[in-house]
CSV table of C-alpha atoms and ligand atoms in Angstrom, one decimal:
chain,number,residue,atom,x,y,z
A,6,MET,CA,228.7,57.2,24.8
A,7,THR,CA,225.5,55.8,26.2
A,8,ASN,CA,227.6,53.1,27.9
A,9,ASN,CA,229.9,55.6,29.6
A,10,PHE,CA,226.9,57.5,30.7
A,11,ASP,CA,225.2,54.4,32.1
A,12,THR,CA,228.4,53.2,33.9
A,13,THR,CA,228.9,56.6,35.5
A,14,THR,CA,225.3,56.8,36.6
A,15,LEU,CA,225.4,53.3,38.1
A,16,GLN,CA,228.6,54.0,39.9
A,17,GLN,CA,227.2,57.3,41.2
A,18,GLN,CA,224.1,55.5,42.4
A,19,VAL,CA,226.3,52.9,44.3
A,20,GLU,CA,228.4,55.6,45.8
A,21,ILE,CA,225.4,57.7,46.8
A,22,GLU,CA,223.8,54.7,48.4
A,23,ALA,CA,227.0,53.8,50.3
A,24,GLY,CA,227.3,57.4,51.4
A,25,ILE,CA,223.8,57.6,52.7
A,26,THR,CA,224.2,54.3,54.5
A,27,ARG,CA,227.5,55.4,56.1
A,28,LEU,CA,226.1,58.7,57.3
A,29,PHE,CA,222.5,57.9,58.2
A,30,ALA,CA,222.1,54.1,58.5
A,31,PRO,CA,225.3,52.5,59.8
A,32,GLU,CA,224.9,48.9,61.0
A,33,ASP,CA,225.9,48.2,64.5
A,34,GLU,CA,227.1,44.8,66.0
A,35,GLY,CA,223.5,43.6,66.5
A,36,LEU,CA,222.5,44.1,62.9
A,37,ARG,CA,225.8,42.7,61.5
A,38,ASN,CA,225.4,39.7,63.8
A,39,ALA,CA,221.9,39.1,62.5
A,40,LEU,CA,223.2,39.0,58.9
A,41,ALA,CA,226.1,36.7,59.8
A,42,ALA,CA,223.8,34.3,61.8
A,43,ALA,CA,221.3,34.2,58.9
A,44,LYS,CA,224.1,33.4,56.4
A,45,LYS,CA,225.5,30.7,58.7
A,46,ALA,CA,222.0,29.1,59.0
A,47,GLY,CA,221.7,29.1,55.2
A,48,LEU,CA,218.8,31.6,55.1
A,49,PRO,CA,218.3,33.4,51.7
A,50,GLU,CA,220.1,36.8,51.7
A,51,ILE,CA,217.1,38.8,50.6
A,52,GLN,CA,216.7,41.1,53.6
A,53,ILE,CA,216.0,44.8,53.2
A,54,SER,CA,218.9,47.3,52.9
A,55,ALA,CA,220.2,49.4,55.8
A,56,ILE,CA,218.6,52.4,54.2
A,57,GLN,CA,215.2,50.7,54.2
A,58,GLY,CA,215.8,49.6,57.8
A,59,LYS,CA,216.4,53.2,58.8
A,60,LEU,CA,213.3,54.3,56.8
A,61,LEU,CA,211.2,51.7,58.8
A,62,GLN,CA,212.6,53.2,62.0
A,63,LEU,CA,211.8,56.7,60.8
A,64,PHE,CA,208.2,55.8,60.1
A,65,ALA,CA,207.8,53.9,63.4
A,66,SER,CA,209.0,57.1,65.2
A,67,ALA,CA,206.9,59.3,63.1
A,68,CYS,CA,203.7,57.5,64.2
A,69,ASN,CA,205.0,57.2,67.7
A,70,ALA,CA,204.7,53.4,67.4
A,71,ARG,CA,204.1,51.3,70.5
A,72,LYS,CA,202.8,48.2,68.8
A,73,ILE,CA,204.3,47.0,65.5
A,74,LEU,CA,203.3,43.9,63.4
A,75,GLU,CA,205.7,42.3,60.9
A,76,ILE,CA,204.5,39.7,58.4
A,77,GLY,CA,207.5,37.6,57.5
A,78,SER,CA,210.5,37.8,59.8
A,79,LEU,CA,213.2,36.2,57.5
A,80,ALA,CA,216.5,36.9,59.3
A,81,GLY,CA,215.2,39.3,61.9
A,82,TYR,CA,217.2,42.1,60.3
A,83,SER,CA,214.2,44.4,59.6
A,84,GLY,CA,212.8,43.4,63.0
A,85,ILE,CA,215.8,44.7,64.8
A,86,TRP,CA,215.6,48.1,63.0
A,87,LEU,CA,211.9,48.3,63.9
A,88,ALA,CA,212.2,47.1,67.5
A,89,ARG,CA,214.8,49.7,68.2
A,90,ALA,CA,212.3,52.4,67.4
A,91,LEU,CA,210.0,51.1,70.2
A,92,PRO,CA,209.9,52.5,73.7
A,93,ALA,CA,210.8,50.1,76.5
A,94,GLU,CA,207.2,49.0,77.0
A,95,GLY,CA,206.6,48.7,73.2
A,96,ARG,CA,206.1,45.4,71.3
A,97,LEU,CA,207.0,44.0,67.9
A,98,ILE,CA,205.1,40.9,66.9
A,99,THR,CA,206.7,39.2,63.9
A,100,LEU,CA,205.1,36.3,62.1
A,101,GLU,CA,207.3,33.6,60.6
A,102,ILE,CA,206.3,30.4,58.8
A,103,SER,CA,209.6,28.5,59.3
A,104,PRO,CA,210.3,27.3,62.8
A,105,LYS,CA,214.0,27.0,61.9
A,106,HIS,CA,214.1,30.7,60.8
A,107,ALA,CA,212.2,31.7,63.9
A,108,GLU,CA,214.9,30.2,66.1
A,109,VAL,CA,217.6,32.2,64.3
A,110,VAL,CA,215.5,35.3,64.6
A,111,ARG,CA,215.0,34.9,68.4
A,112,SER,CA,218.7,34.4,68.9
A,113,SER,CA,219.5,37.5,66.8
A,114,PHE,CA,216.9,39.6,68.6
A,115,ALA,CA,218.5,38.5,71.9
A,116,ALA,CA,222.0,39.3,70.7
A,117,ALA,CA,220.8,42.8,69.5
A,118,GLY,CA,219.3,43.5,72.9
A,119,VAL,CA,215.6,43.6,71.8
A,120,ALA,CA,214.4,40.3,73.1
A,121,ASP,CA,212.4,42.1,75.8
A,122,ARG,CA,210.1,43.9,73.3
A,123,THR,CA,209.8,41.3,70.5
A,124,GLU,CA,207.9,38.1,70.0
A,125,VAL,CA,208.3,35.7,67.1
A,126,ARG,CA,205.1,33.8,66.3
A,127,VAL,CA,205.5,30.7,64.2
A,128,GLY,CA,202.9,29.6,61.6
A,129,ASN,CA,201.1,30.5,58.4
A,130,ALA,CA,200.4,34.3,58.6
A,131,LEU,CA,196.9,33.9,57.1
A,132,GLU,CA,196.1,31.6,60.1
A,133,LEU,CA,197.9,33.8,62.7
A,134,LEU,CA,196.5,37.2,61.6
A,135,PRO,CA,192.9,36.5,62.7
A,136,THR,CA,194.2,35.7,66.2
A,137,LEU,CA,195.8,39.2,66.5
A,138,GLN,CA,192.5,41.1,66.6
A,139,SER,CA,192.5,41.3,70.5
A,140,GLU,CA,196.0,42.8,70.3
A,141,ALA,CA,195.1,45.5,67.7
A,142,PRO,CA,195.4,48.2,66.7
A,143,PHE,CA,199.0,48.2,65.5
A,144,ASP,CA,200.6,51.5,64.9
A,145,LEU,CA,202.7,50.1,62.0
A,146,VAL,CA,202.5,47.0,59.9
A,147,PHE,CA,205.3,45.8,57.7
A,148,ILE,CA,204.5,43.2,55.1
A,149,ASP,CA,207.5,41.3,53.7
A,150,ALA,CA,206.5,37.6,53.2
A,151,ASP,CA,205.5,35.4,50.3
A,152,LYS,CA,204.1,37.6,47.5
A,153,PRO,CA,201.0,35.9,46.1
A,154,PRO,CA,198.9,36.6,49.3
A,155,TYR,CA,200.0,40.3,49.6
A,156,PRO,CA,196.4,41.5,48.9
A,157,GLN,CA,195.2,39.4,51.8
A,158,TYR,CA,197.9,40.6,54.0
A,159,LEU,CA,196.9,44.2,53.1
A,160,GLU,CA,193.3,43.4,54.1
A,161,TRP,CA,194.4,42.1,57.5
A,162,ALA,CA,196.7,45.1,57.9
A,163,LEU,CA,193.7,47.4,57.3
A,164,ARG,CA,191.6,45.5,59.9
A,165,LEU,CA,194.4,45.6,62.5
A,166,THR,CA,195.3,49.3,62.3
A,167,ARG,CA,193.8,52.7,63.2
A,168,PRO,CA,193.7,56.1,61.6
A,169,GLY,CA,197.3,57.4,61.7
A,170,SER,CA,198.8,53.9,61.4
A,171,ILE,CA,201.3,53.2,58.7
A,172,ILE,CA,201.3,50.2,56.4
A,173,ILE,CA,204.5,49.4,54.5
A,174,ALA,CA,205.1,46.5,52.1
A,175,ASP,CA,208.4,45.4,50.6
A,176,ASN,CA,209.2,44.3,47.0
A,177,THR,CA,206.2,46.1,45.5
A,178,VAL,CA,208.2,47.7,42.6
A,179,ARG,CA,209.8,44.4,41.4
A,180,GLY,CA,211.6,46.0,38.4
A,181,GLY,CA,208.3,47.7,37.4
A,182,GLU,CA,206.2,44.6,37.5
A,183,GLY,CA,204.4,45.8,40.6
A,184,LEU,CA,203.3,48.9,38.9
A,185,ARG,CA,201.6,47.1,36.0
A,186,LYS,CA,198.2,45.5,35.9
A,187,PRO,CA,197.9,42.5,38.1
A,188,GLU,CA,198.2,39.2,36.2
A,189,GLN,CA,197.2,36.6,38.9
A,190,GLY,CA,197.0,33.6,36.6
A,191,VAL,CA,200.3,34.3,34.8
A,192,ASP,CA,202.7,35.2,37.6
A,193,PRO,CA,201.3,34.9,41.1
A,194,ASN,CA,204.2,37.0,42.5
A,195,GLN,CA,203.6,39.8,40.1
A,196,GLY,CA,199.8,39.4,40.6
A,197,GLY,CA,200.2,39.7,44.4
A,198,VAL,CA,202.3,42.8,44.6
A,199,ALA,CA,200.5,44.6,41.7
A,200,GLU,CA,197.1,43.8,43.2
A,201,LEU,CA,198.3,45.2,46.6
A,202,ASN,CA,199.4,48.5,44.9
A,203,LYS,CA,196.1,48.7,43.0
A,204,ARG,CA,194.1,48.2,46.2
A,205,ILE,CA,196.2,50.8,48.1
A,206,VAL,CA,195.9,53.5,45.5
A,207,GLN,CA,192.1,52.9,45.0
A,208,ASN,CA,191.5,52.9,48.8
A,209,PRO,CA,190.2,56.4,49.8
A,210,ARG,CA,191.2,55.6,53.4
A,211,LEU,CA,194.9,55.5,52.4
A,212,ARG,CA,197.5,58.1,51.3
A,213,SER,CA,200.3,56.2,49.7
A,214,LEU,CA,203.5,56.1,47.6
A,215,ALA,CA,205.8,53.5,46.2
A,216,LEU,CA,209.5,54.3,46.6
A,217,ALA,CA,212.1,52.6,44.4
A,218,LEU,CA,215.0,52.7,46.8
A,219,ASP,CA,216.6,49.2,46.7
A,220,ASP,CA,218.5,47.0,44.2
A,221,ASN,CA,219.7,50.0,42.2
A,222,TYR,CA,216.3,51.6,42.3
A,223,THR,CA,214.5,48.6,40.8
A,224,ASP,CA,212.6,47.5,43.9
A,225,GLY,CA,211.3,49.1,47.1
A,226,PHE,CA,208.5,49.8,49.5
A,227,THR,CA,204.9,50.9,49.1
A,228,ILE,CA,204.1,53.1,52.1
A,229,ALA,CA,200.5,53.9,53.1
A,230,VAL,CA,199.1,56.0,55.9
A,231,VAL,CA,195.6,55.2,57.2
A,232,LEU,CA,193.7,58.5,57.1
A,233,PRO,CA,191.3,59.8,59.8
B,3,DHB,C1,212.3,37.7,47.6
B,3,DHB,C2,211.6,38.0,48.7
B,3,DHB,C3,211.8,39.2,49.4
B,3,DHB,O1,211.0,39.6,50.4
B,3,DHB,C4,212.8,40.1,48.9
B,3,DHB,O2,213.0,41.2,49.6
B,3,DHB,C5,213.5,39.8,47.8
B,3,DHB,C6,213.3,38.6,47.2
B,3,DHB,C7,212.0,36.4,46.9
B,3,DHB,O3,211.2,35.7,47.4
B,3,DHB,O4,212.7,36.1,46.0
B,4,MG,MG1,211.4,41.6,51.0
């Protein structure tokens, strides 16, 4: 009986997610092309879901974003969702450590028609972030890079934003690992995301929530608004 129940629930979850995607977050040619180009280039297929992409857009619109910072470009898929929420004079700066990935991203941005408002900067994010201070404040920061330095990325996001800005980090649920006590020495990935969550909930300048909305509700975003 338990099995039947579990199967039905899982199937329902898959159908609901597909239904929401179809209705609210359909991918257009630009997004589909970005996924195909990433696959062809051998990039890992670990991008956010379409629902998460639409949620990023929604938050960008909610804070009237003109300047967006992304830490970790991967395939450019999230960048396209974000860039499309920008006005014509808006700017998305996305940081990518791999020059090869950055080339794929630039080409996918161009194919999606957002080359004019995007900029891919290549290098280690912890070295690039201090150079962005003259371009701050950013209205939205999206963190989706290597997990161990997530707490440092958060500190930079706080320095580079303003009251009303929104900070979002991906993969902060991690099957529940991200909600437990940080164990830096044992698992640096768990340690990174759990420490980010801990710092966010303990920061009185932030109002926040983690949402399990990906990978059958086992992973997702932490979303934090910088308070006045
Ligand atoms: C991994 C990284 C991600 O950003 C993600 O969304 C999923 C997996 C990873 O490094 O395995
Ligand atoms: Mg991710």
